[in-house]
Coordinates of C-alpha atoms in Angstrom, one line a residue:
Chain A
M32 CA 78.1 3.5 87.5
A33 CA 74.8 2.0 88.5
L34 CA 73.2 2.9 85.2
E35 CA 76.1 1.2 83.5
A36 CA 75.4 -2.0 85.3
L37 CA 71.7 -1.9 84.3
R38 CA 72.6 -1.2 80.7
V39 CA 74.8 -4.2 80.5
N40 CA 71.9 -6.5 81.2
R41 CA 69.3 -4.6 79.2
L42 CA 66.8 -7.4 78.8
R43 CA 67.0 -8.6 82.3
S44 CA 66.7 -5.0 83.6
A45 CA 63.6 -4.4 81.4
L46 CA 61.9 -7.6 82.6
T47 CA 62.6 -6.8 86.2
M48 CA 61.2 -3.3 85.7
L49 CA 58.1 -4.8 84.0
G50 CA 56.9 -6.0 87.4
V51 CA 57.2 -2.5 88.8
I52 CA 55.8 -0.9 85.7
I53 CA 52.7 -3.1 85.9
G54 CA 52.3 -2.5 89.6
V55 CA 52.6 1.3 89.4
S56 CA 50.4 1.7 86.3
A57 CA 47.8 -0.5 88.0
V58 CA 47.9 1.7 91.1
V59 CA 47.5 4.9 89.0
I60 CA 44.7 3.5 86.8
L61 CA 42.7 1.9 89.6
V62 CA 42.9 4.9 91.9
A63 CA 41.9 7.1 88.9
I64 CA 38.8 4.9 88.4
G65 CA 38.0 5.0 92.1
T66 CA 38.4 8.7 92.3
G67 CA 36.5 9.2 89.0
A68 CA 33.5 7.3 90.4
K69 CA 33.6 9.3 93.6
D70 CA 33.8 12.6 91.7
A71 CA 30.9 11.6 89.5
I72 CA 28.7 10.8 92.5
E73 CA 29.8 13.9 94.3
D74 CA 29.0 16.0 91.3
E75 CA 25.5 14.4 91.2
I76 CA 24.9 15.3 94.8
S77 CA 26.2 18.8 94.5
G78 CA 24.1 19.1 91.3
L79 CA 21.1 19.3 93.6
G80 CA 22.1 22.8 94.6
S81 CA 24.4 24.1 97.3
N82 CA 24.1 24.1 101.1
I83 CA 20.8 22.1 101.2
I84 CA 19.4 20.8 104.4
L85 CA 16.5 18.3 104.2
V86 CA 14.4 18.1 107.3
V87 CA 12.4 14.9 107.6
P88 CA 10.4 13.3 110.3
G89 CA 11.8 10.3 112.2
Q90 CA 15.3 9.1 112.2
L91 CA 17.3 8.7 109.1
N92 CA 17.7 5.0 108.6
F93 CA 18.3 3.6 105.2
Q94 CA 17.3 0.1 106.4
A95 CA 13.7 1.1 107.5
A96 CA 10.8 2.6 105.7
P97 CA 10.5 6.4 106.3
T98 CA 8.4 7.5 109.3
Q99 CA 4.9 8.7 108.5
S100 CA 5.1 12.4 108.5
R101 CA 3.3 14.5 111.1
L102 CA 4.4 17.8 109.7
D103 CA 1.9 20.1 108.0
L104 CA 1.9 23.6 106.5
S105 CA 1.7 25.3 109.9
D106 CA 5.0 23.5 110.8
V107 CA 6.5 24.7 107.6
N108 CA 5.6 28.3 108.6
Y109 CA 7.1 27.6 112.0
V110 CA 10.3 26.4 110.4
R111 CA 10.3 29.6 108.3
R112 CA 10.2 31.7 111.4
V113 CA 13.0 29.6 113.0
V114 CA 15.2 30.0 109.9
G115 CA 14.4 33.7 109.8
D116 CA 14.4 33.9 106.0
P117 CA 11.2 32.4 104.6
G118 CA 12.5 32.4 101.1
R119 CA 15.1 29.8 101.9
V120 CA 12.6 27.2 103.0
T121 CA 10.6 25.0 100.6
V122 CA 8.4 22.0 101.1
S123 CA 7.3 18.8 99.4
V124 CA 4.4 16.5 99.2
Q125 CA 5.0 13.7 96.9
S126 CA 2.9 11.0 95.1
G127 CA 3.2 9.0 92.0
E128 CA 0.4 9.9 89.7
N129 CA -0.8 9.5 86.1
V130 CA -0.6 12.5 83.8
R131 CA -2.5 12.6 80.6
V132 CA -2.4 14.9 77.6
G133 CA -4.7 13.9 74.8
R134 CA -3.8 10.3 74.2
N135 CA -0.3 10.5 75.7
E136 CA 0.0 9.3 79.3
A137 CA 2.9 9.3 81.7
F138 CA 3.4 8.1 85.3
V139 CA 5.3 10.8 87.1
T140 CA 6.2 11.9 90.6
V141 CA 3.9 14.8 91.4
V142 CA 5.6 17.1 93.9
G143 CA 3.5 19.6 95.8
T144 CA 5.8 22.5 96.5
D145 CA 6.1 26.3 96.5
E146 CA 7.7 29.3 95.0
N147 CA 10.9 28.9 96.8
I148 CA 12.2 25.9 94.8
P149 CA 14.7 28.0 92.8
N150 CA 16.0 29.6 96.0
V151 CA 16.9 26.2 97.5
F152 CA 17.6 23.8 94.6
E153 CA 19.5 24.1 91.4
R154 CA 16.5 23.9 89.1
P155 CA 16.8 26.2 86.0
L156 CA 13.8 26.8 83.8
K157 CA 13.7 26.1 80.2
R158 CA 10.5 27.9 79.4
G159 CA 7.7 29.7 81.2
R160 CA 7.8 30.5 84.9
Y161 CA 8.2 28.9 88.4
L162 CA 5.3 28.5 90.7
T163 CA 4.4 31.8 92.4
E164 CA 3.1 32.7 95.9
T165 CA -0.3 33.5 94.4
D166 CA -0.4 30.0 92.9
I167 CA 0.1 28.6 96.4
D168 CA -2.3 31.0 98.1
T169 CA -5.1 30.5 95.7
R170 CA -4.5 26.8 95.1
R171 CA -4.2 27.3 91.3
R172 CA -4.2 24.2 89.2
V173 CA -0.9 25.0 87.5
A174 CA 2.1 22.8 86.9
V175 CA 5.8 23.0 86.0
L176 CA 7.0 20.0 84.2
G177 CA 10.3 18.1 84.3
S178 CA 12.0 18.0 80.9
E179 CA 11.4 14.3 80.4
V180 CA 7.7 14.6 81.3
S181 CA 7.3 17.5 78.9
E182 CA 9.0 15.5 76.1
Q183 CA 6.9 12.4 76.7
L184 CA 3.5 14.3 76.9
F185 CA 4.1 17.1 74.4
G186 CA 6.9 16.0 72.2
D187 CA 8.3 18.9 70.4
L188 CA 5.4 21.2 71.2
D189 CA 5.8 24.1 73.7
P190 CA 3.7 22.9 76.6
V191 CA 3.4 26.3 78.3
G192 CA -0.3 27.4 78.3
R193 CA -1.5 23.9 77.4
Q194 CA -3.6 21.6 79.5
A195 CA -2.6 18.4 81.3
T196 CA -4.7 16.1 83.4
I197 CA -3.1 15.0 86.6
A198 CA -4.9 12.3 88.6
G199 CA -8.1 13.2 86.8
V200 CA -7.9 17.0 87.4
R201 CA -7.1 19.4 84.7
F202 CA -4.0 21.6 85.2
R203 CA -2.5 24.4 83.1
V204 CA 1.3 24.0 82.3
V205 CA 3.1 27.3 83.2
G206 CA 6.7 26.2 82.9
V207 CA 9.2 23.5 81.9
Y208 CA 12.4 22.8 83.8
E209 CA 15.8 22.3 82.2
K210 CA 17.1 18.7 82.1
V211 CA 19.0 18.2 85.4
G212 CA 19.6 14.4 85.5
A213 CA 19.1 11.9 88.3
T214 CA 20.3 12.0 91.8
F215 CA 20.5 8.8 93.7
G216 CA 18.2 7.1 91.3
V217 CA 15.6 9.9 91.7
A218 CA 14.8 10.9 88.2
R219 CA 14.2 14.6 88.8
D220 CA 13.4 15.1 85.1
R221 CA 10.4 12.9 85.7
E222 CA 8.9 15.2 88.3
T223 CA 5.9 17.5 87.9
H224 CA 5.7 20.4 90.3
I225 CA 2.3 21.8 91.4
P226 CA 1.4 24.2 94.3
V227 CA 1.6 22.4 97.6
T228 CA -1.9 23.5 98.6
T229 CA -3.3 22.2 95.4
A230 CA -1.4 18.9 95.9
Q231 CA -2.8 18.4 99.4
R232 CA -6.3 18.8 98.2
L233 CA -5.7 16.6 95.2
L234 CA -4.2 13.8 97.4
G235 CA -6.5 14.4 100.3
V236 CA -3.8 15.0 102.9
Q237 CA -2.8 17.7 105.4
R238 CA 0.8 16.4 105.7
V239 CA 4.0 17.4 104.0
N240 CA 6.7 14.8 103.4
G241 CA 9.7 17.0 104.0
I242 CA 11.1 20.5 104.3
A243 CA 14.2 21.6 102.4
I244 CA 16.2 24.6 103.5
G245 CA 18.9 26.4 101.6
A246 CA 21.5 27.6 104.1
S247 CA 23.2 30.9 103.4
G248 CA 26.6 29.4 103.4
P249 CA 28.5 26.1 104.0
D250 CA 29.6 27.1 107.5
V251 CA 26.1 27.5 108.9
I252 CA 24.6 24.2 107.5
D253 CA 25.2 22.1 110.5
S254 CA 24.1 24.7 113.1
L255 CA 21.0 25.7 111.1
G256 CA 20.0 22.0 110.7
Q257 CA 20.4 21.4 114.4
K258 CA 18.5 24.6 115.2
V259 CA 15.5 23.5 113.1
V260 CA 15.5 20.0 114.5
D261 CA 15.7 21.4 118.0
A262 CA 12.8 23.7 117.3
L263 CA 10.6 21.0 115.9
T264 CA 11.5 18.7 118.8
T265 CA 10.4 21.4 121.2
R266 CA 7.2 21.7 119.3
Y267 CA 6.6 17.9 119.2
P268 CA 8.4 16.5 122.3
D269 CA 7.4 12.9 121.5
E270 CA 8.7 13.0 117.9
K271 CA 12.1 12.7 116.3
F272 CA 13.3 14.8 113.4
S273 CA 16.4 14.6 111.3
A274 CA 18.3 17.1 109.3
V275 CA 20.2 15.6 106.4
T276 CA 22.8 17.7 104.7
Q277 CA 24.7 17.1 101.5
T278 CA 27.8 17.1 103.6
Q279 CA 26.5 14.1 105.4
L280 CA 25.5 12.3 102.2
L281 CA 28.9 13.2 100.7
G282 CA 30.6 12.1 103.8
T283 CA 28.9 8.7 103.8
I284 CA 29.3 8.1 100.2
G285 CA 32.8 9.5 100.2
T286 CA 33.8 7.1 102.9
V287 CA 32.4 4.1 101.0
L288 CA 34.0 5.2 97.7
G289 CA 37.2 6.1 99.5
M290 CA 37.3 2.6 100.9
L291 CA 36.7 1.2 97.4
T292 CA 39.5 3.2 96.1
G293 CA 41.7 2.1 98.9
V294 CA 40.9 -1.6 98.2
L295 CA 41.6 -1.1 94.5
A296 CA 44.9 0.6 95.4
A297 CA 45.8 -2.2 97.8
I298 CA 45.2 -4.8 95.1
A299 CA 47.4 -2.9 92.7
G300 CA 49.8 -2.5 95.6
I301 CA 50.2 -6.2 95.8
S302 CA 51.3 -6.4 92.2
L303 CA 53.8 -3.7 93.0
L304 CA 55.0 -5.8 95.9
V305 CA 55.4 -8.8 93.6
G306 CA 57.4 -6.5 91.3
G307 CA 59.6 -5.7 94.2
V308 CA 60.2 -9.3 94.9
G309 CA 61.4 -9.6 91.3
V310 CA 63.8 -6.7 91.9
S311 CA 65.1 -8.4 95.0
N312 CA 65.6 -11.7 93.1
I313 CA 67.5 -10.1 90.2
M314 CA 69.6 -8.1 92.6
L315 CA 70.6 -11.3 94.4
V316 CA 71.5 -12.8 91.1
S317 CA 73.5 -9.7 90.2
V318 CA 75.4 -9.8 93.5
R319 CA 76.3 -13.4 92.9
E320 CA 77.4 -12.8 89.4
R321 CA 79.5 -9.9 90.4
T322 CA 81.1 -11.4 93.5
K323 CA 84.5 -11.1 92.0
E324 CA 83.9 -7.4 91.1
I325 CA 82.8 -6.8 94.7
G326 CA 85.9 -8.5 96.0
L327 CA 88.1 -6.3 93.7
R328 CA 86.3 -3.1 94.8
K329 CA 86.9 -4.1 98.4
A330 CA 90.6 -4.8 97.8
L331 CA 90.9 -1.3 96.2
G332 CA 89.4 0.2 99.4
A333 CA 85.6 0.1 99.0
R334 CA 84.0 0.1 102.4
Q335 CA 81.0 -2.0 103.3
R336 CA 78.8 1.1 102.9
D337 CA 80.3 1.9 99.4
V338 CA 79.3 -1.6 98.1
L339 CA 76.0 -1.5 99.8
G340 CA 75.3 1.9 98.4
Q341 CA 76.2 0.8 94.9
F342 CA 73.8 -2.1 94.9
L343 CA 71.1 -0.1 96.6
I344 CA 71.3 2.6 94.1
E345 CA 71.0 0.0 91.3
A346 CA 67.9 -1.4 92.9
V347 CA 66.3 2.0 93.5
L348 CA 67.2 3.0 89.9
L349 CA 65.5 -0.1 88.6
T350 CA 62.3 0.6 90.5
T351 CA 62.2 4.3 90.0
I352 CA 62.8 4.0 86.2
G353 CA 60.1 1.3 86.2
G354 CA 58.0 3.6 88.4
T355 CA 58.3 6.5 86.0
I356 CA 57.4 4.3 83.0
G357 CA 54.5 2.9 85.0
I358 CA 53.2 6.3 85.8
A359 CA 53.3 7.3 82.2
L360 CA 51.5 4.1 81.2
G361 CA 49.0 4.6 84.1
V362 CA 48.2 8.2 83.1
G363 CA 47.9 7.2 79.5
G364 CA 45.7 4.2 80.4
S365 CA 43.5 6.4 82.6
L366 CA 43.0 9.0 79.8
L367 CA 42.3 6.2 77.4
I368 CA 39.7 4.6 79.7
E369 CA 38.1 8.1 80.3
A370 CA 37.9 8.7 76.6
L371 CA 36.8 5.3 75.3
S372 CA 34.6 3.9 78.0
P373 CA 31.8 5.2 80.3
V374 CA 34.0 4.5 83.3
P375 CA 35.0 7.9 84.7
A376 CA 38.7 8.1 85.5
S377 CA 40.3 11.0 87.3
I378 CA 44.0 11.1 87.7
T379 CA 45.1 12.3 91.1
L380 CA 48.5 13.7 91.9
W381 CA 48.6 11.8 95.2
S382 CA 48.3 8.4 93.5
I383 CA 51.1 9.3 91.2
L384 CA 53.4 10.6 94.0
L385 CA 52.4 7.6 96.1
A386 CA 53.1 5.1 93.3
F387 CA 56.5 6.7 92.6
G388 CA 57.3 6.9 96.3
V389 CA 56.3 3.3 96.9
S390 CA 58.4 2.1 93.9
A391 CA 61.4 3.9 95.3
V392 CA 60.7 2.5 98.8
V393 CA 60.2 -1.0 97.2
G394 CA 63.7 -0.5 95.6
V395 CA 65.2 0.3 98.9
F396 CA 63.3 -2.4 100.8
F397 CA 64.0 -5.2 98.4
G398 CA 67.4 -3.9 97.5
V399 CA 68.7 -3.8 101.0
A400 CA 69.0 -7.6 101.5
P401 CA 71.0 -8.2 98.4
A402 CA 73.0 -5.0 98.9
R403 CA 73.9 -6.0 102.4
R404 CA 75.0 -9.4 101.3
A405 CA 77.2 -7.7 98.7
G406 CA 78.6 -5.3 101.3
R407 CA 79.4 -8.1 103.8
L408 CA 81.2 -10.3 101.3
D409 CA 84.7 -11.3 102.6
P410 CA 87.1 -9.9 100.0
V411 CA 89.4 -12.9 100.1
V412 CA 86.4 -15.3 99.3
A413 CA 85.0 -12.8 96.8
L414 CA 88.2 -12.4 94.9
R415 CA 88.5 -16.2 94.6
A416 CA 85.0 -16.6 93.2
E417 CA 84.5 -17.7 89.6
Chain B
M240 CA 110.0 3.1 108.4
T241 CA 108.7 -0.4 107.7
A242 CA 106.0 -1.3 105.4
F243 CA 105.1 -4.6 107.2
E244 CA 106.0 -5.8 110.6
A245 CA 104.7 -9.2 111.6
A246 CA 105.3 -11.1 114.8
G247 CA 104.0 -14.6 115.6
L248 CA 101.4 -14.3 112.9
T249 CA 99.0 -17.3 112.6
R250 CA 95.9 -17.9 110.6
S251 CA 93.7 -21.0 110.9
Y252 CA 90.5 -21.8 109.1
Q253 CA 87.6 -24.1 109.9
L254 CA 87.1 -26.4 107.0
E255 CA 84.1 -28.7 107.5
G256 CA 84.8 -28.9 111.2
V257 CA 88.6 -29.5 110.7
T258 CA 90.9 -26.7 111.8
V259 CA 93.5 -26.0 109.1
D260 CA 96.5 -24.0 110.2
A261 CA 97.6 -22.0 107.1
L262 CA 100.1 -19.9 108.9
R263 CA 101.8 -21.2 112.1
G264 CA 103.7 -18.2 113.5
V265 CA 105.4 -16.0 111.0
D266 CA 107.8 -13.2 112.0
L267 CA 108.6 -10.9 109.1
T268 CA 109.7 -7.4 108.5
I269 CA 109.6 -5.7 105.1
G270 CA 111.0 -2.3 104.9
D271 CA 110.1 0.7 102.7
G272 CA 111.3 0.5 99.2
E273 CA 112.2 -3.2 99.4
F274 CA 111.6 -5.6 96.5
A275 CA 110.8 -9.0 98.0
A276 CA 109.4 -12.2 96.6
I277 CA 107.4 -14.7 98.6
L278 CA 107.9 -18.1 97.2
G279 CA 106.5 -21.5 98.1
P280 CA 104.6 -24.5 96.7
S281 CA 100.8 -24.3 96.6
G282 CA 99.3 -24.9 100.0
S283 CA 102.4 -23.5 101.7
G284 CA 100.5 -20.5 103.1
K285 CA 102.0 -17.9 100.8
S286 CA 98.5 -16.7 99.6
T287 CA 97.3 -16.5 103.1
L288 CA 100.3 -14.4 104.1
M289 CA 99.7 -12.2 101.1
H290 CA 96.0 -11.7 102.1
L291 CA 97.1 -10.8 105.6
L292 CA 99.7 -8.3 104.4
G293 CA 97.1 -6.9 102.1
C294 CA 94.7 -6.4 104.9
L295 CA 92.1 -8.4 103.1
D296 CA 92.1 -10.8 106.0
R297 CA 92.9 -10.7 109.7
P298 CA 95.3 -12.9 111.6
T299 CA 94.0 -15.5 114.1
S300 CA 96.8 -14.4 116.4
G301 CA 100.0 -12.4 116.4
V302 CA 100.6 -8.8 115.7
L303 CA 100.7 -7.2 112.2
R304 CA 101.6 -3.6 111.7
V305 CA 101.1 -2.1 108.2
G306 CA 102.8 1.2 107.9
G307 CA 103.2 1.2 111.6
V308 CA 99.5 0.7 112.3
D309 CA 98.4 -2.4 114.3
V310 CA 95.6 -3.8 112.1
S311 CA 93.9 -5.5 115.0
T312 CA 92.9 -2.0 116.3
L313 CA 91.0 -1.3 113.0
D314 CA 87.4 -2.1 112.2
D315 CA 86.4 -3.1 108.7
T316 CA 85.9 0.4 107.5
K317 CA 89.2 1.6 108.8
L318 CA 90.9 -1.5 107.3
A319 CA 89.3 -0.6 103.9
E320 CA 90.7 2.9 104.2
L321 CA 94.1 1.6 105.1
R322 CA 94.1 -0.7 102.1
N323 CA 93.1 2.1 99.9
R324 CA 95.9 4.4 101.2
M325 CA 98.8 2.0 101.7
I326 CA 98.5 -0.9 99.3
G327 CA 98.2 -1.4 95.6
F328 CA 97.1 -4.8 94.4
V329 CA 98.2 -6.6 91.2
F330 CA 96.5 -9.9 90.6
Q331 CA 97.3 -12.9 88.4
S332 CA 94.1 -12.5 86.4
F333 CA 94.2 -8.7 86.3
H334 CA 90.8 -8.2 87.8
L335 CA 89.8 -5.3 85.6
L336 CA 86.2 -4.2 85.3
A337 CA 85.2 -5.6 81.9
R338 CA 83.0 -2.9 80.4
T339 CA 85.0 0.0 81.8
S340 CA 87.7 2.0 80.0
A341 CA 91.3 1.7 81.1
L342 CA 91.1 5.2 82.5
D343 CA 88.1 4.5 84.7
N344 CA 89.6 1.2 85.8
V345 CA 92.7 3.0 87.0
A346 CA 90.7 5.8 88.7
L347 CA 88.6 3.3 90.7
P348 CA 90.7 3.4 93.9
L349 CA 90.4 7.2 94.0
V350 CA 86.6 6.9 93.9
Y351 CA 86.7 5.3 97.3
R352 CA 89.1 7.9 98.5
G353 CA 86.6 10.6 97.6
V354 CA 88.7 12.3 95.0
A355 CA 86.8 14.6 92.6
R356 CA 86.2 13.2 89.1
A357 CA 88.4 15.6 87.2
D358 CA 91.3 15.1 89.6
R359 CA 90.7 11.3 89.4
R360 CA 91.0 11.3 85.6
K361 CA 94.1 13.5 85.7
R362 CA 95.9 11.2 88.1
A363 CA 94.7 8.1 86.3
R364 CA 96.0 9.4 83.0
A365 CA 99.4 10.1 84.6
A366 CA 99.5 6.6 86.0
L367 CA 98.7 5.1 82.6
E368 CA 101.4 7.2 81.0
A369 CA 103.8 6.0 83.6
V370 CA 103.2 2.4 82.5
G371 CA 103.4 3.3 78.9
L372 CA 99.7 3.1 78.0
A373 CA 99.0 6.8 77.2
H374 CA 97.5 5.6 73.9
R375 CA 95.1 3.1 75.5
L376 CA 93.1 5.4 77.8
D377 CA 89.7 4.7 76.4
H378 CA 90.2 1.1 75.6
R379 CA 88.3 -1.6 77.4
P380 CA 90.1 -4.6 78.8
S381 CA 88.8 -6.9 76.0
Q382 CA 90.4 -4.6 73.5
M383 CA 93.9 -5.0 75.0
S384 CA 96.5 -7.7 75.2
G385 CA 97.2 -9.6 78.5
G386 CA 100.4 -7.6 79.0
E387 CA 98.6 -4.4 78.5
Q388 CA 95.8 -5.4 80.8
Q389 CA 98.4 -6.2 83.5
R390 CA 100.0 -2.9 83.0
V391 CA 96.6 -1.2 83.5
A392 CA 96.3 -3.2 86.7
I393 CA 99.7 -1.9 87.8
A394 CA 98.7 1.7 86.9
R395 CA 95.6 1.1 89.1
A396 CA 97.8 -0.2 91.9
L397 CA 100.0 2.9 91.7
V398 CA 97.4 5.6 91.2
G399 CA 96.8 6.1 94.9
D400 CA 100.6 6.5 95.7
P401 CA 100.7 3.4 97.9
Q402 CA 103.6 2.5 100.1
V403 CA 103.6 -1.1 98.9
V404 CA 102.5 -2.9 95.8
L405 CA 101.4 -6.5 96.5
A406 CA 101.6 -8.6 93.3
D407 CA 100.1 -12.0 93.4
E408 CA 101.6 -14.1 90.5
P409 CA 101.6 -11.0 88.3
T410 CA 103.2 -12.9 85.4
G411 CA 101.2 -16.1 85.9
N412 CA 98.8 -15.5 83.0
L413 CA 101.3 -13.9 80.6
D414 CA 103.7 -15.3 78.0
T415 CA 107.5 -14.9 78.6
R416 CA 107.8 -11.7 76.7
N417 CA 104.9 -9.9 78.4
G418 CA 105.9 -11.4 81.7
D419 CA 109.4 -9.9 81.3
E420 CA 107.9 -6.5 80.4
V421 CA 105.7 -6.5 83.5
M422 CA 108.6 -7.5 85.7
A423 CA 110.8 -4.8 84.2
L424 CA 108.0 -2.3 84.9
L425 CA 107.8 -3.4 88.5
E426 CA 111.5 -3.1 88.9
R427 CA 111.5 0.4 87.4
L428 CA 108.8 1.5 89.7
N429 CA 110.7 0.2 92.6
A430 CA 113.8 1.9 91.6
D431 CA 112.4 5.2 90.4
Q432 CA 109.5 5.8 92.8
G433 CA 110.8 3.9 95.8
V434 CA 107.6 1.9 96.2
A435 CA 108.0 -1.4 97.9
I436 CA 107.1 -4.4 95.9
V437 CA 106.1 -7.7 97.4
L438 CA 105.7 -10.4 94.8
V439 CA 104.1 -13.8 95.4
T440 CA 105.2 -16.4 93.0
H441 CA 106.1 -20.0 92.5
E442 CA 108.3 -19.4 89.6
P443 CA 112.0 -19.2 90.7
E444 CA 113.1 -17.2 87.7
V445 CA 110.6 -14.5 88.5
A446 CA 111.6 -14.6 92.2
D447 CA 115.2 -14.3 91.1
R448 CA 114.6 -10.7 90.0
A449 CA 113.6 -9.6 93.5
R450 CA 116.4 -8.5 95.8
R451 CA 115.0 -10.7 98.7
Q452 CA 113.4 -14.1 98.6
I453 CA 111.2 -15.3 101.4
H454 CA 110.5 -19.0 101.2
V455 CA 107.3 -20.2 102.8
R456 CA 106.6 -23.9 103.6
D457 CA 103.9 -25.5 105.8
G458 CA 102.9 -22.2 107.2
L459 CA 106.3 -21.1 108.3
I460 CA 109.1 -19.1 106.8
E461 CA 111.6 -21.6 105.8
R462 CA 114.3 -19.3 104.4
D463 CA 114.7 -15.6 104.0
V464 CA 117.5 -14.7 101.6
A465 CA 118.5 -11.2 100.8

């Protein structure tokens, strides 16, 4: 019966639905883009490796310069004892340096580190080998290159076994990492890893910049980070230390991107609301047009709730049919955006269900006023209407 | 049993601040199976009386019993149910749903009674056969003549087995031949099925076919001739 009424005014029904269609598809597409962006960044963070804890001196504050490190290699060994599994702890001393091979030159991030890198980070090798314990102990001048560094300095040549000059000192290349991409703007493919001991001598420092720990599982990350920070604070009562986990980074970024998605959804929601107002408007027109019909139905025994129900079902039908079409367009649009543009789009079930639910609710909400008006019509007056 | 029992029935309206007394104290009893005509010039109050009898409206004062039930004790929902059960309406301008088949038009009152679809269609078909329209079940109002449309409306009025059929100028929009046919149909229903017919009209020749004529003037019953 309700479908019949909608079919009678096909163009009008279609135009009314259009508002809902646009609203719903906007919700689905914008949420897909927001979620896609979030997924992409989360992938980047988890691409580092799993269950990583970064221990840094000072307090973590993105608005201030990092605290000058007081940590040295003896502290690293201390942390290794605290963690209980020395292989899960690695270290870094960083500096930007020039690297030269023949006439090729590159400015890279030289990272002094140790043999535990593959235990903590996701850092597969393309050729050669990782740094070894012996490299660290004997301060060998050996280097493992990031994929981009290798390309820039050696081109298509296999660099393993060849010489490179880092900050004026000759090193032998022993390995090349696979391409891993950037994390937070840190181009990890532009890093060159050398033994931490060698790096300290090269840079003339005793300090290390930070310690990274690979926790054995996700459930021990927080407790292990706290344990290490507590141990370091006991050792240096006047200092502050922070443990940064991926969960924290994900949490912060997730919150920001979640908000962004929410804002996008809200904007799209407004267009859905406008669509709802259109439905309300058309339903009012429809009630007016069909006043006589309502009067007749009442004379034949339709109760207030029968008439109300009839118009409400019509409104909900309008919005849910519109909603379904909108979801189809939204999903199609998201797939198209994903395929044709660099913007990541990830369709989520919740946005589809939400959009559909909202369009049904919009139908009820904006249908109620016209439907009540219809239900309350005085049959005598309604029958007389022209 | 009486179909209608009215005592001291009044109905006044507020029209732009002025009180208009459409009915000013009507006493009227219409028994089961009667065939009565309500006559009167326009503005006499006959339409108001018909609306009250049809439970489409409520009296300002006085008592109205429909099928023995005092309508003042019923809320809107109960009143709608009473209409559905007790009264069949036939209107001057037919009031059929335009894009709906004759069968579905006739079945409409049963929808509001909660009758199952198959049963509705069976009873609607029987009602259409009773008014001689077995061959028009799937026709829409626009595909039928005025006389046929009014017969569909009569079938709709009858489908729920009402006690009374209230017909408001049922021949007003029809030519003489079709008007005669519709009147003959109403007479036959009254005679064969014992359903009471209350006819509102201003045409004396139509009213003459009823066994009782109730003349209304200035909101009062002027004459009641059996």
